[in-house]
């Protein structure tokens, strides 16, 4: 039975195989009854068709039938169950009747299926939809029964139609191809017999094969309605569809189709062979005649870029004529290769001989064309490089002959860099010219290996002499430019050094000025105690050493500019006023640093004496020392305070204060605080001495009173 004969019935989905299996691996057959009257005849036809799909092995495991009676009447359900006894009694293992929640209770008492098990041949149970999972796994139930198995009936039906159509067409095509191949095998001796049009197959073998491969691919992937885990999977696997049947049909079809293709090839081979022989001789005769004569007259390489371009254009015209015949050769070679791969023993020797003859002539001519093209390309590259090198040498010579009048060191360095780049470019171009000349000489020397004329050696000698002459001339011009570059480079390096010395000397003046500015604005602290003042003194000495080194460095640079100017025979550009500026800044720095040093030394003396006063002993001898130290603290403190109010006077009469007024006020405030602490300490000491004197007098008189 084919699906097309009962297609309207199958579309009603009176019953279906969802692909689910029971716990014994038996297939699940679902009969979804509806509220409308169900035709038992149509249902029987549907069941007959569905039961014809699984294999005998699959049927042997039995079926679990789900009769969905939730939307149907009890008498219809009963009729369907009894009908299963007549349609598939041996294959049914279990019938699950899905009942509605609130009906049938009284009617069931009149007909108990479990009492009829022996007569029916299978077990029937009544179960609610939500309890169906007691007998069947949820993953094997479709969605209407609360399961997760997806099923699309129309998609399944469409795939069944594809399968049956393929089976029908492939079987018919196999019979037709077998008849054609057997007929051809019986008349193989008559090679000139034309192919009878009546033996053409009624179906396109390629289309049928493609349909079969697509069907087999879907069967093997176990999916017909979408991707894995996406939409429904129809039960057309190897158990239901007999996948080996599709594979067997494809294998047989491929075998017969291959034989059929061989028949067609044999028919057209003889005609192709005769046409090939005629075309091969046409190609060979032209290449060995006019084609060879064209190459025999072309040997020159030209003496300039323009001349070599003209020769290349002429060669391109020759290649254009050859390319037409080479295109014929390619076509013929493909045809002969196809015939050789499918030819008879009698034709192989003749085909191979033609193919070898054609290939030898074409490859030899193509090699000569390629060799000539390579020679002309090398000649064009050589002349082009020689022309570029000549222009570079002319530019370099013009640059060397011009006077150098730079404005600063950067301009000199830029000019020197440009000169070096020009020379480097010339070196690279000359090296490239040598390499290309050597390649061209090797190409020309190999020209005699396939030459035809006796005048080739004379032509080659002229070409070789021309190449060597060009390379020698360029080498001499480059050497003369190198000598001039060496002289110019020395002069420009001295100028760079001169400008650099002047710039560095100016920079040294600026650095010294920055050090002076930093000394006046930031070096204002005198320290909070003797230890900190000592550290500041050490830092000040290092700071002065840095300034001294900067000054010495500037003096040395200015001396170097004098020597360089004498060597270059030119006057100094800026060192005339740089030296006075350097000396002026240095004198200002020296006065300022000396003032800073004296203030730090006074602060160190002040803090040392103050700390001695504030931390002195308590006996009388120490007290005398403390009083003297206090006088020293007061004297040094006042002198230091006076000094903080005095500006630094430079040699030119200008004045400058250390730091800001707030900085000086902060330092003075700290000094006054320490002086006040010393005063308090002195008063305490005097009171202690006054208290101790009466006590001593009482002690002296006590023994006499007793």
XYZ file of C-alpha atoms in Angstrom:
706
model
C 0.000 0.000 0.000
C 1.253 3.470 -0.936
C 0.529 6.676 0.940
C -0.731 8.380 -2.242
C -3.659 5.942 -2.531
C -5.047 6.892 0.891
C -3.547 10.374 1.198
C -6.844 12.124 2.141
C -7.382 9.545 4.883
C -3.815 9.876 6.212
C -4.176 13.636 6.401
C -7.023 13.185 8.904
C -4.517 11.826 11.439
C -6.851 9.027 12.581
C -3.781 7.214 13.923
C -0.037 7.828 13.899
C 3.315 6.443 14.963
C 4.952 9.244 16.937
C 8.333 7.519 17.211
C 7.973 7.011 20.959
C 8.675 3.633 22.545
C 7.401 1.857 25.615
C 9.605 0.399 28.287
C 9.987 -2.841 26.289
C 11.252 -0.779 23.269
C 7.964 -1.469 21.506
C 6.541 1.269 19.276
C 3.692 3.454 20.498
C 0.659 3.638 18.190
C -1.623 6.581 18.999
C -5.336 6.725 17.980
C -6.642 10.255 18.770
C -10.461 9.935 18.713
C -12.430 13.149 18.276
C -15.972 14.266 18.945
C -16.982 13.627 15.328
C -18.011 10.188 14.183
C -14.875 8.188 13.298
C -15.024 5.982 10.197
C -13.900 2.509 11.207
C -13.108 1.693 7.595
C -10.780 4.682 7.256
C -9.231 3.926 10.625
C -8.663 0.323 9.537
C -6.976 1.505 6.319
C -4.787 3.886 8.305
C -3.745 1.136 10.700
C -3.010 -1.251 7.839
C -0.729 1.351 6.258
C 1.041 2.276 9.485
C 1.634 -1.386 10.387
C 3.230 -1.990 6.986
C 6.016 0.471 7.810
C 7.979 -1.132 10.707
C 10.294 -4.067 10.157
C 9.397 -7.566 11.319
C 11.981 -7.285 14.063
C 10.348 -4.139 15.310
C 6.870 -5.674 15.157
C 8.073 -8.652 17.196
C 8.637 -6.349 20.180
C 4.932 -5.499 20.166
C 2.971 -2.265 20.121
C 1.562 -0.125 22.895
C -1.639 1.473 21.619
C -2.866 4.735 23.161
C -6.563 5.321 22.455
C -7.315 8.934 23.328
C -11.044 8.881 24.226
C -11.197 12.160 26.075
C -13.152 13.807 23.259
C -15.081 10.744 22.121
C -17.997 8.613 23.236
C -17.657 5.362 25.093
C -19.214 3.204 22.396
C -16.679 4.471 19.825
C -13.792 3.745 22.172
C -15.155 0.284 22.766
C -15.535 -0.331 19.031
C -11.965 0.786 18.351
C -10.551 -1.488 21.040
C -12.470 -4.451 19.692
C -11.358 -3.596 16.173
C -7.714 -3.862 17.254
C -8.408 -7.552 17.946
C -9.137 -8.069 14.250
C -6.532 -5.728 12.778
C -3.375 -6.292 14.886
C -4.092 -8.819 17.636
C -0.649 -10.476 17.566
C 1.346 -7.245 17.600
C -0.493 -5.441 20.417
C 1.037 -5.762 23.897
C -0.914 -3.120 25.765
C -3.824 -0.787 25.058
C -4.028 2.376 27.162
C -7.437 4.013 26.935
C -7.160 7.635 28.048
C -10.458 8.477 29.716
C -11.964 11.839 30.560
C -11.994 12.886 34.185
C -15.759 12.852 34.915
C -17.450 10.336 32.568
C -17.843 6.644 31.762
C -17.808 5.442 35.376
C -21.205 3.729 35.169
C -20.677 2.517 31.630
C -17.384 0.886 32.412
C -19.162 -1.446 34.868
C -21.001 -2.983 31.933
C -17.788 -3.857 30.077
C -14.566 -4.591 31.903
C -11.657 -5.024 29.516
C -9.523 -6.796 31.999
C -11.991 -9.639 32.104
C -11.736 -9.914 28.321
C -7.916 -10.138 28.205
C -7.845 -13.790 27.117
C -10.411 -13.231 24.389
C -8.841 -9.994 23.126
C -5.265 -11.236 23.223
C -3.899 -8.108 24.854
C -4.274 -6.106 28.064
C -6.478 -3.006 28.165
C -6.253 -0.404 30.899
C -8.228 2.768 31.562
C -6.038 5.629 32.652
C -6.182 9.393 32.992
C -3.861 11.475 30.849
C -1.894 12.674 33.854
C -1.286 9.080 35.002
C -0.203 7.745 31.646
C 3.441 8.222 32.658
C 3.102 5.237 34.989
C 3.272 3.006 31.933
C 5.244 5.133 29.441
C 8.185 7.485 30.014
C 7.318 11.209 29.580
C 10.042 11.629 26.985
C 8.260 9.029 24.814
C 4.848 10.736 25.036
C 3.691 13.568 22.806
C 2.636 16.936 24.147
C -1.122 16.162 24.281
C -0.362 13.529 26.925
C 1.944 15.765 28.948
C 5.106 14.388 27.354
C 8.102 16.104 25.729
C 8.234 14.170 22.453
C 7.585 16.473 19.499
C 5.640 15.207 16.491
C 4.428 16.922 13.303
C 2.018 14.682 11.416
C 2.020 16.649 8.137
C 5.790 16.793 8.062
C 5.964 13.043 8.668
C 3.447 12.429 5.876
C 5.419 14.603 3.439
C 8.595 12.654 4.170
C 6.732 9.372 3.638
C 5.626 10.614 0.239
C 9.232 11.523 -0.616
C 10.432 8.083 0.428
C 7.787 6.228 -1.571
C 8.323 8.454 -4.616
C 12.061 7.762 -4.493
C 11.473 4.023 -4.151
C 9.132 3.975 -7.131
C 11.308 6.134 -9.394
C 14.570 4.395 -8.503
C 13.074 0.946 -9.133
C 11.738 2.033 -12.538
C 15.016 3.723 -13.432
C 17.012 0.625 -12.468
C 14.963 -1.507 -14.839
C 15.428 0.973 -17.721
C 19.175 1.342 -17.205
C 19.620 -2.433 -16.994
C 17.890 -2.854 -20.370
C 20.036 -0.120 -21.970
C 23.297 -1.533 -20.596
C 22.488 -5.102 -21.583
C 21.564 -3.988 -25.104
C 24.848 -2.091 -25.449
C 26.881 -5.008 -24.075
C 25.412 -7.276 -26.711
C 26.516 -4.974 -29.536
C 29.925 -3.735 -28.332
C 31.653 -4.966 -31.475
C 29.738 -2.421 -33.562
C 31.422 0.788 -32.351
C 29.813 2.977 -34.984
C 26.227 2.011 -34.087
C 24.382 5.174 -32.942
C 22.636 5.327 -29.587
C 18.915 4.621 -29.910
C 16.881 7.479 -28.530
C 14.207 5.041 -27.291
C 16.694 3.749 -24.701
C 17.022 7.060 -22.917
C 15.822 6.720 -19.286
C 12.459 8.275 -18.390
C 13.867 9.800 -15.176
C 16.986 11.908 -14.742
C 19.456 9.641 -12.880
C 21.218 12.601 -11.254
C 17.965 13.955 -9.835
C 16.896 10.556 -8.512
C 20.333 9.978 -6.945
C 20.288 13.407 -5.316
C 16.821 12.758 -3.882
C 17.997 9.414 -2.518
C 21.121 10.893 -0.936
C 19.125 13.639 0.727
C 16.635 11.095 2.032
C 19.394 8.812 3.314
C 21.150 11.726 4.995
C 17.979 12.648 6.868
C 17.408 9.054 7.882
C 20.930 8.722 9.224
C 20.648 11.980 11.162
C 17.302 10.795 12.709
C 15.625 14.121 11.995
C 13.104 15.179 9.394
C 11.448 18.296 10.796
C 14.345 20.468 11.915
C 17.567 20.499 13.900
C 18.313 18.248 16.839
C 16.350 19.267 19.896
C 14.499 21.887 17.866
C 11.228 20.667 16.350
C 9.601 17.284 15.872
C 11.411 14.082 14.949
C 9.402 11.728 12.756
C 9.702 7.965 13.232
C 11.297 7.308 9.831
C 14.441 5.717 11.194
C 15.934 2.358 10.237
C 13.341 0.530 12.339
C 10.326 2.035 10.543
C 11.635 2.704 7.061
C 14.165 -0.056 6.555
C 17.108 2.308 5.943
C 19.137 -0.495 4.304
C 16.507 -0.544 1.554
C 17.364 3.034 0.608
C 21.079 2.295 0.720
C 20.630 -0.822 -1.447
C 18.611 1.114 -4.020
C 21.252 3.861 -4.125
C 24.082 1.355 -4.558
C 22.282 -0.436 -7.387
C 21.338 2.834 -9.030
C 24.902 4.133 -8.882
C 26.194 0.898 -10.386
C 23.764 0.924 -13.321
C 24.200 4.662 -13.859
C 27.965 4.244 -14.016
C 27.569 1.579 -16.700
C 25.176 3.832 -18.587
C 27.663 6.711 -18.512
C 30.346 4.394 -19.844
C 28.079 3.467 -22.769
C 27.590 7.128 -23.637
C 31.292 7.844 -23.415
C 32.216 5.000 -25.704
C 29.777 6.254 -28.324
C 31.283 9.734 -28.549
C 34.937 8.751 -28.131
C 35.654 7.724 -31.728
C 34.277 10.938 -33.171
C 36.321 12.997 -30.726
C 39.485 11.070 -31.561
C 39.270 11.859 -35.268
C 38.668 15.554 -34.614
C 41.579 15.634 -32.181
C 43.989 14.146 -34.712
C 43.186 16.858 -37.262
C 43.552 19.724 -34.739
C 46.808 18.343 -33.309
C 48.499 18.406 -36.716
C 47.323 21.980 -37.330
C 48.869 23.159 -34.070
C 52.149 21.283 -34.589
C 52.605 22.532 -38.166
C 52.110 26.202 -37.193
C 54.354 26.126 -34.118
C 57.203 24.392 -35.956
C 56.799 26.663 -38.993
C 55.775 30.342 -38.712
C 55.998 30.358 -34.900
C 59.613 29.212 -34.813
C 60.569 31.643 -37.594
C 59.231 34.603 -35.588
C 61.419 33.780 -32.578
C 64.493 33.126 -34.709
C 64.782 36.800 -35.668
C 64.468 38.261 -32.122
C 67.761 38.493 -30.179
C 68.500 42.093 -29.213
C 68.036 43.618 -25.745
C 68.148 47.321 -26.673
C 70.449 50.032 -25.319
C 67.896 52.017 -23.291
C 64.585 51.712 -21.510
C 62.666 52.929 -24.524
C 64.397 50.458 -26.845
C 63.734 47.516 -24.507
C 60.045 48.546 -24.223
C 59.765 48.505 -28.028
C 61.234 44.987 -28.108
C 58.778 43.896 -25.377
C 55.839 45.207 -27.401
C 57.041 43.276 -30.427
C 57.383 40.147 -28.318
C 53.863 40.614 -26.909
C 52.531 40.586 -30.480
C 54.336 37.289 -31.093
C 52.987 35.873 -27.828
C 49.473 36.954 -28.766
C 49.667 34.890 -31.954
C 51.040 31.901 -30.055
C 48.397 32.168 -27.314
C 45.640 31.384 -29.820
C 47.330 28.101 -30.704
C 48.136 27.365 -27.057
C 44.438 27.725 -26.262
C 43.725 25.062 -28.869
C 46.431 22.905 -27.283
C 44.866 23.206 -23.817
C 41.468 22.199 -25.172
C 42.933 19.268 -27.085
C 44.962 18.121 -24.090
C 41.846 18.090 -21.902
C 39.943 16.099 -24.486
C 42.772 13.578 -24.873
C 43.141 13.234 -21.107
C 39.438 12.473 -20.823
C 39.658 9.875 -23.573
C 42.754 8.290 -22.045
C 41.019 7.897 -18.697
C 38.114 6.063 -20.322
C 39.636 4.663 -23.526
C 40.050 1.113 -24.808
C 43.367 -0.634 -25.108
C 43.335 -0.129 -28.901
C 43.006 3.654 -28.577
C 45.460 4.282 -25.721
C 48.655 3.970 -27.777
C 47.426 6.294 -30.520
C 46.157 8.882 -28.033
C 49.342 8.844 -26.001
C 51.437 9.311 -29.138
C 49.371 12.324 -30.229
C 49.414 13.796 -26.754
C 53.178 13.392 -26.404
C 53.887 14.930 -29.809
C 51.637 17.916 -29.130
C 52.998 18.450 -25.618
C 56.642 18.329 -26.752
C 56.138 20.931 -29.458
C 54.000 23.256 -27.307
C 56.252 23.067 -24.236
C 59.367 23.724 -26.328
C 57.790 26.731 -27.995
C 56.364 28.030 -24.694
C 59.795 27.672 -23.071
C 61.372 29.721 -25.838
C 58.699 32.405 -25.501
C 59.081 32.520 -21.729
C 62.864 32.612 -21.970
C 62.747 35.491 -24.442
C 60.233 37.327 -22.258
C 62.482 36.881 -19.211
C 65.500 38.223 -21.123
C 63.553 41.274 -22.276
C 62.152 41.877 -18.787
C 65.643 41.640 -17.278
C 66.944 44.025 -19.939
C 64.127 46.477 -19.212
C 64.811 46.302 -15.469
C 68.548 46.753 -16.065
C 68.118 49.820 -18.284
C 65.497 51.280 -15.937
C 67.810 50.869 -12.933
C 70.727 52.366 -14.891
C 68.575 55.374 -15.821
C 67.426 55.889 -12.207
C 70.993 55.562 -10.940
C 72.241 58.129 -13.470
C 69.582 60.602 -12.309
C 70.476 59.999 -8.658
C 74.182 60.582 -9.376
C 73.351 63.821 -11.186
C 71.279 65.008 -8.231
C 73.997 64.050 -5.729
C 76.668 65.856 -7.744
C 74.515 68.992 -7.911
C 74.023 68.881 -4.144
C 77.776 68.548 -3.561
C 78.607 71.466 -5.842
C 76.233 73.860 -4.033
C 77.495 76.000 -1.149
C 76.464 75.118 2.387
C 74.981 78.013 4.395
C 73.042 76.489 7.281
C 71.367 78.669 9.874
C 71.608 76.308 12.828
C 72.694 72.846 13.871
C 69.337 71.267 12.967
C 69.637 72.569 9.409
C 73.181 71.173 9.156
C 72.060 67.795 10.471
C 69.122 67.744 8.081
C 71.419 68.564 5.156
C 73.900 65.906 6.277
C 71.126 63.366 6.705
C 69.795 64.166 3.245
C 73.312 63.776 1.833
C 73.768 60.408 3.560
C 70.388 59.227 2.322
C 71.305 60.249 -1.202
C 74.574 58.336 -0.997
C 72.862 55.298 0.539
C 70.267 55.369 -2.205
C 73.029 55.525 -4.806
C 74.777 52.545 -3.176
C 71.549 50.540 -3.206
C 70.824 51.471 -6.809
C 74.348 50.513 -7.906
C 74.094 47.196 -6.074
C 70.746 46.576 -7.718
C 72.261 47.438 -11.096
C 75.065 44.905 -10.546
C 72.618 42.186 -9.527
C 70.304 42.809 -12.450
C 73.259 43.042 -14.822
C 74.568 39.687 -13.564
C 71.154 38.071 -14.004
C 70.902 39.488 -17.514
C 74.394 38.224 -18.402
C 73.476 34.737 -17.204
C 70.270 34.816 -19.234
C 72.114 35.873 -22.374
C 74.823 33.234 -21.915
C 72.099 30.559 -21.728
C 70.478 31.764 -24.933
C 72.638 29.509 -27.106
C 71.162 26.356 -25.572
C 68.010 26.627 -27.690
C 69.157 28.998 -30.485
C 68.689 28.256 -34.168
C 70.855 30.814 -35.990
C 74.656 31.000 -36.259
C 74.712 34.756 -35.619
C 73.575 34.307 -31.990
C 77.112 34.441 -30.562
C 77.805 37.756 -32.335
C 74.590 39.264 -30.979
C 75.333 37.997 -27.482
C 78.854 39.481 -27.552
C 77.435 42.919 -28.376
C 74.849 42.656 -25.616
C 77.445 41.519 -23.032
C 79.834 44.387 -23.919
C 76.996 46.913 -23.591
C 75.958 45.625 -20.146
C 79.509 45.625 -18.775
C 80.187 49.106 -20.170
C 77.108 50.539 -18.418
C 78.054 48.996 -15.059
C 81.677 50.236 -15.250
C 80.601 53.793 -16.133
C 78.173 53.919 -13.206
C 80.844 52.603 -10.832
C 83.293 55.370 -11.812
C 80.685 58.112 -11.409
C 79.673 56.767 -8.032
C 83.319 56.676 -6.824
C 83.856 60.333 -7.746
C 80.736 61.320 -5.840
C 81.847 59.300 -2.799
C 85.150 61.208 -2.630
C 83.317 64.524 -2.704
C 80.852 63.318 -0.071
C 83.698 62.447 2.336
C 85.030 66.001 2.190
C 81.600 67.545 2.564
C 80.707 65.210 5.432
C 83.801 66.238 7.456
C 83.004 69.920 7.089
C 79.358 69.474 7.996
C 80.173 67.337 11.026
C 82.423 70.134 12.296
C 79.614 72.626 11.737
C 77.194 70.359 13.607
C 79.672 70.145 16.454
C 80.088 73.933 16.476
C 76.337 74.559 16.637
C 76.013 71.845 19.251
C 78.685 73.437 21.444
C 77.013 76.840 21.155
C 73.593 75.331 21.972
C 74.969 73.391 24.935
C 76.813 76.471 26.241
C 73.572 78.452 26.080
C 71.836 75.551 27.785
C 74.487 75.577 30.527
C 73.725 79.289 31.131
C 70.020 78.465 31.364
C 70.671 75.553 33.731
C 72.836 77.780 35.937
C 70.095 80.401 35.939
C 67.536 77.740 36.911
C 69.818 76.605 39.753
C 70.115 80.215 40.949
C 66.353 80.642 40.777
C 65.819 77.403 42.709
C 68.384 78.484 45.321
C 66.591 81.780 45.919
C 63.007 80.486 45.855
C 63.095 77.009 47.354
C 66.265 76.771 49.465
C 64.907 78.903 52.325
C 64.530 76.521 55.242
C 67.083 76.773 58.081
C 66.007 73.611 59.911
C 64.067 73.058 63.110
C 67.026 71.644 65.019
C 70.754 71.099 64.721
C 70.414 67.717 63.017
C 68.135 69.014 60.286
C 70.370 72.064 59.751
C 73.348 69.757 59.342
C 71.488 67.812 56.642
C 70.597 71.041 54.862
C 74.270 72.063 54.904
C 75.264 68.798 53.235
C 72.574 69.190 50.584
C 73.664 72.763 49.974
C 77.239 71.673 49.336
C 76.070 69.072 46.811
C 73.876 71.676 45.164
C 76.848 74.035 44.846
C 78.925 71.193 43.352
C 76.292 70.680 40.661
C 76.332 74.376 39.821
C 80.143 74.360 39.700
C 80.085 71.412 37.256
C 77.557 73.223 35.084
C 79.708 76.340 35.003
C 82.850 74.357 34.148
C 80.947 72.490 31.401
C 79.818 75.785 29.840
C 83.398 77.159 29.904
C 84.711 74.044 28.152
C 82.041 74.273 25.451
C 82.867 77.913 24.757
C 86.557 77.040 24.440
C 85.635 74.278 21.958
C 83.673 76.753 19.815
C 86.777 78.898 19.439
C 88.797 75.936 18.154
C 86.043 74.859 15.715
C 85.631 78.377 14.355
C 89.350 78.539 13.654
C 89.176 75.176 11.839
C 86.158 76.276 9.755
C 87.582 79.762 9.254
C 84.469 81.525 10.476
C 83.607 83.863 13.345
C 81.706 82.689 16.379
C 77.962 83.066 16.080
C 76.754 83.451 19.640
C 79.659 82.657 21.945
C 80.603 86.350 22.025
C 77.805 87.214 24.454
C 77.378 83.705 25.935
C 80.612 83.927 27.952
C 79.682 87.221 29.735
C 76.229 85.829 30.500
C 77.764 82.665 31.895
C 80.163 84.630 34.120
C 77.436 87.011 35.311
C 75.068 84.189 36.330
C 77.909 82.326 38.006
C 78.891 85.379 40.097
C 75.271 85.854 41.164
C 75.038 82.164 42.088
C 78.326 82.347 44.026
C 77.144 85.358 46.088
C 73.784 83.702 46.750
C 75.259 80.317 47.688
C 77.744 81.993 50.039
C 74.925 83.882 51.749
C 72.932 80.647 52.015
C 75.951 78.881 53.525
C 76.497 81.603 56.165
C 72.854 81.545 57.203
C 72.895 77.765 57.547
C 76.105 77.904 59.617
C 74.569 80.569 61.901
C 71.399 78.455 62.213
C 73.495 75.399 63.081
C 75.321 77.357 65.794
C 72.055 78.738 67.124
C 70.288 75.361 67.297
C 73.305 73.663 68.867
C 73.562 76.270 71.654
C 69.799 76.378 72.154
C 69.602 72.620 72.514
C 72.449 72.747 75.031
C 70.536 75.340 77.075
C 67.235 73.451 76.897
C 68.726 70.063 77.805
C 71.432 71.214 80.342
C 72.087 69.626 83.825
C 70.682 70.710 87.225
C 73.844 71.165 89.436
C 75.517 74.505 90.004
C 78.435 73.986 87.730
C 76.076 73.219 84.852
C 73.998 76.264 85.695
C 76.938 78.539 85.160
C 77.485 76.983 81.768
C 73.791 77.367 80.899
C 73.823 81.047 81.663
C 76.764 81.616 79.342
C 75.108 79.498 76.687
C 71.937 81.570 76.991
C 73.830 84.726 76.226
C 75.250 83.024 73.177
C 71.758 81.845 72.115
C 70.395 85.349 72.444
C 73.289 86.892 70.557
C 73.310 84.359 67.696
C 69.500 84.373 67.470
C 69.335 88.139 67.129
C 72.140 88.147 64.554
C 70.324 85.421 62.551
C 67.034 87.325 62.695
C 68.775 90.455 61.447
C 70.389 88.454 58.651
C 67.038 87.101 57.465
C 65.832 90.654 56.786
C 68.868 91.501 54.634
C 68.595 90.820 50.815
C 71.306 89.254 48.657
C 73.226 91.976 46.844
C 74.590 90.894 43.422
C 77.810 92.331 41.937
C 75.811 94.551 39.569
C 74.053 96.184 42.560
C 70.710 94.429 42.166
C 69.081 92.811 45.178
C 67.067 89.606 45.699
C 65.491 88.071 48.786
C 65.411 84.380 49.678
C 61.959 82.888 49.244
C 58.757 84.753 49.960
C 58.037 87.042 52.978
C 55.901 84.286 54.505
C 58.826 81.850 54.259
C 61.123 84.281 56.050
C 58.457 85.040 58.665
C 58.034 81.318 59.351
C 61.793 80.855 59.845
C 62.012 83.954 62.092
C 59.025 82.783 64.144
C 60.688 79.448 64.799
C 63.903 81.178 65.927
C 61.975 83.480 68.289
C 60.129 80.495 69.761
C 63.380 78.789 70.607
C 64.745 81.997 72.084
C 61.640 82.253 74.285
C 62.091 78.637 75.404
C 65.688 79.443 76.328
C 64.520 82.512 78.309
C 61.991 80.435 80.208
C 64.674 77.902 80.940
C 66.973 80.638 82.281
C 64.294 82.010 84.636
C 63.573 78.519 85.967
C 67.236 78.021 86.580
C 67.532 81.320 88.527
C 64.525 80.463 90.739
C 65.970 77.054 91.505
C 69.255 78.650 92.526
C 67.434 81.168 94.769
C 65.561 78.377 96.567
C 68.679 76.301 97.119
C 70.688 79.134 98.854
C 68.534 79.508 102.116
C 68.392 75.752 102.462
C 72.141 75.524 102.442
C 72.433 78.275 105.109
C 70.069 76.389 107.454
C 72.095 73.255 107.056
C 75.273 75.150 107.922
C 73.818 76.592 111.218
C 71.976 73.488 112.393
C 74.919 71.786 114.211
C 75.795 74.855 116.228
C 72.200 75.274 117.571
C 72.069 71.680 118.818
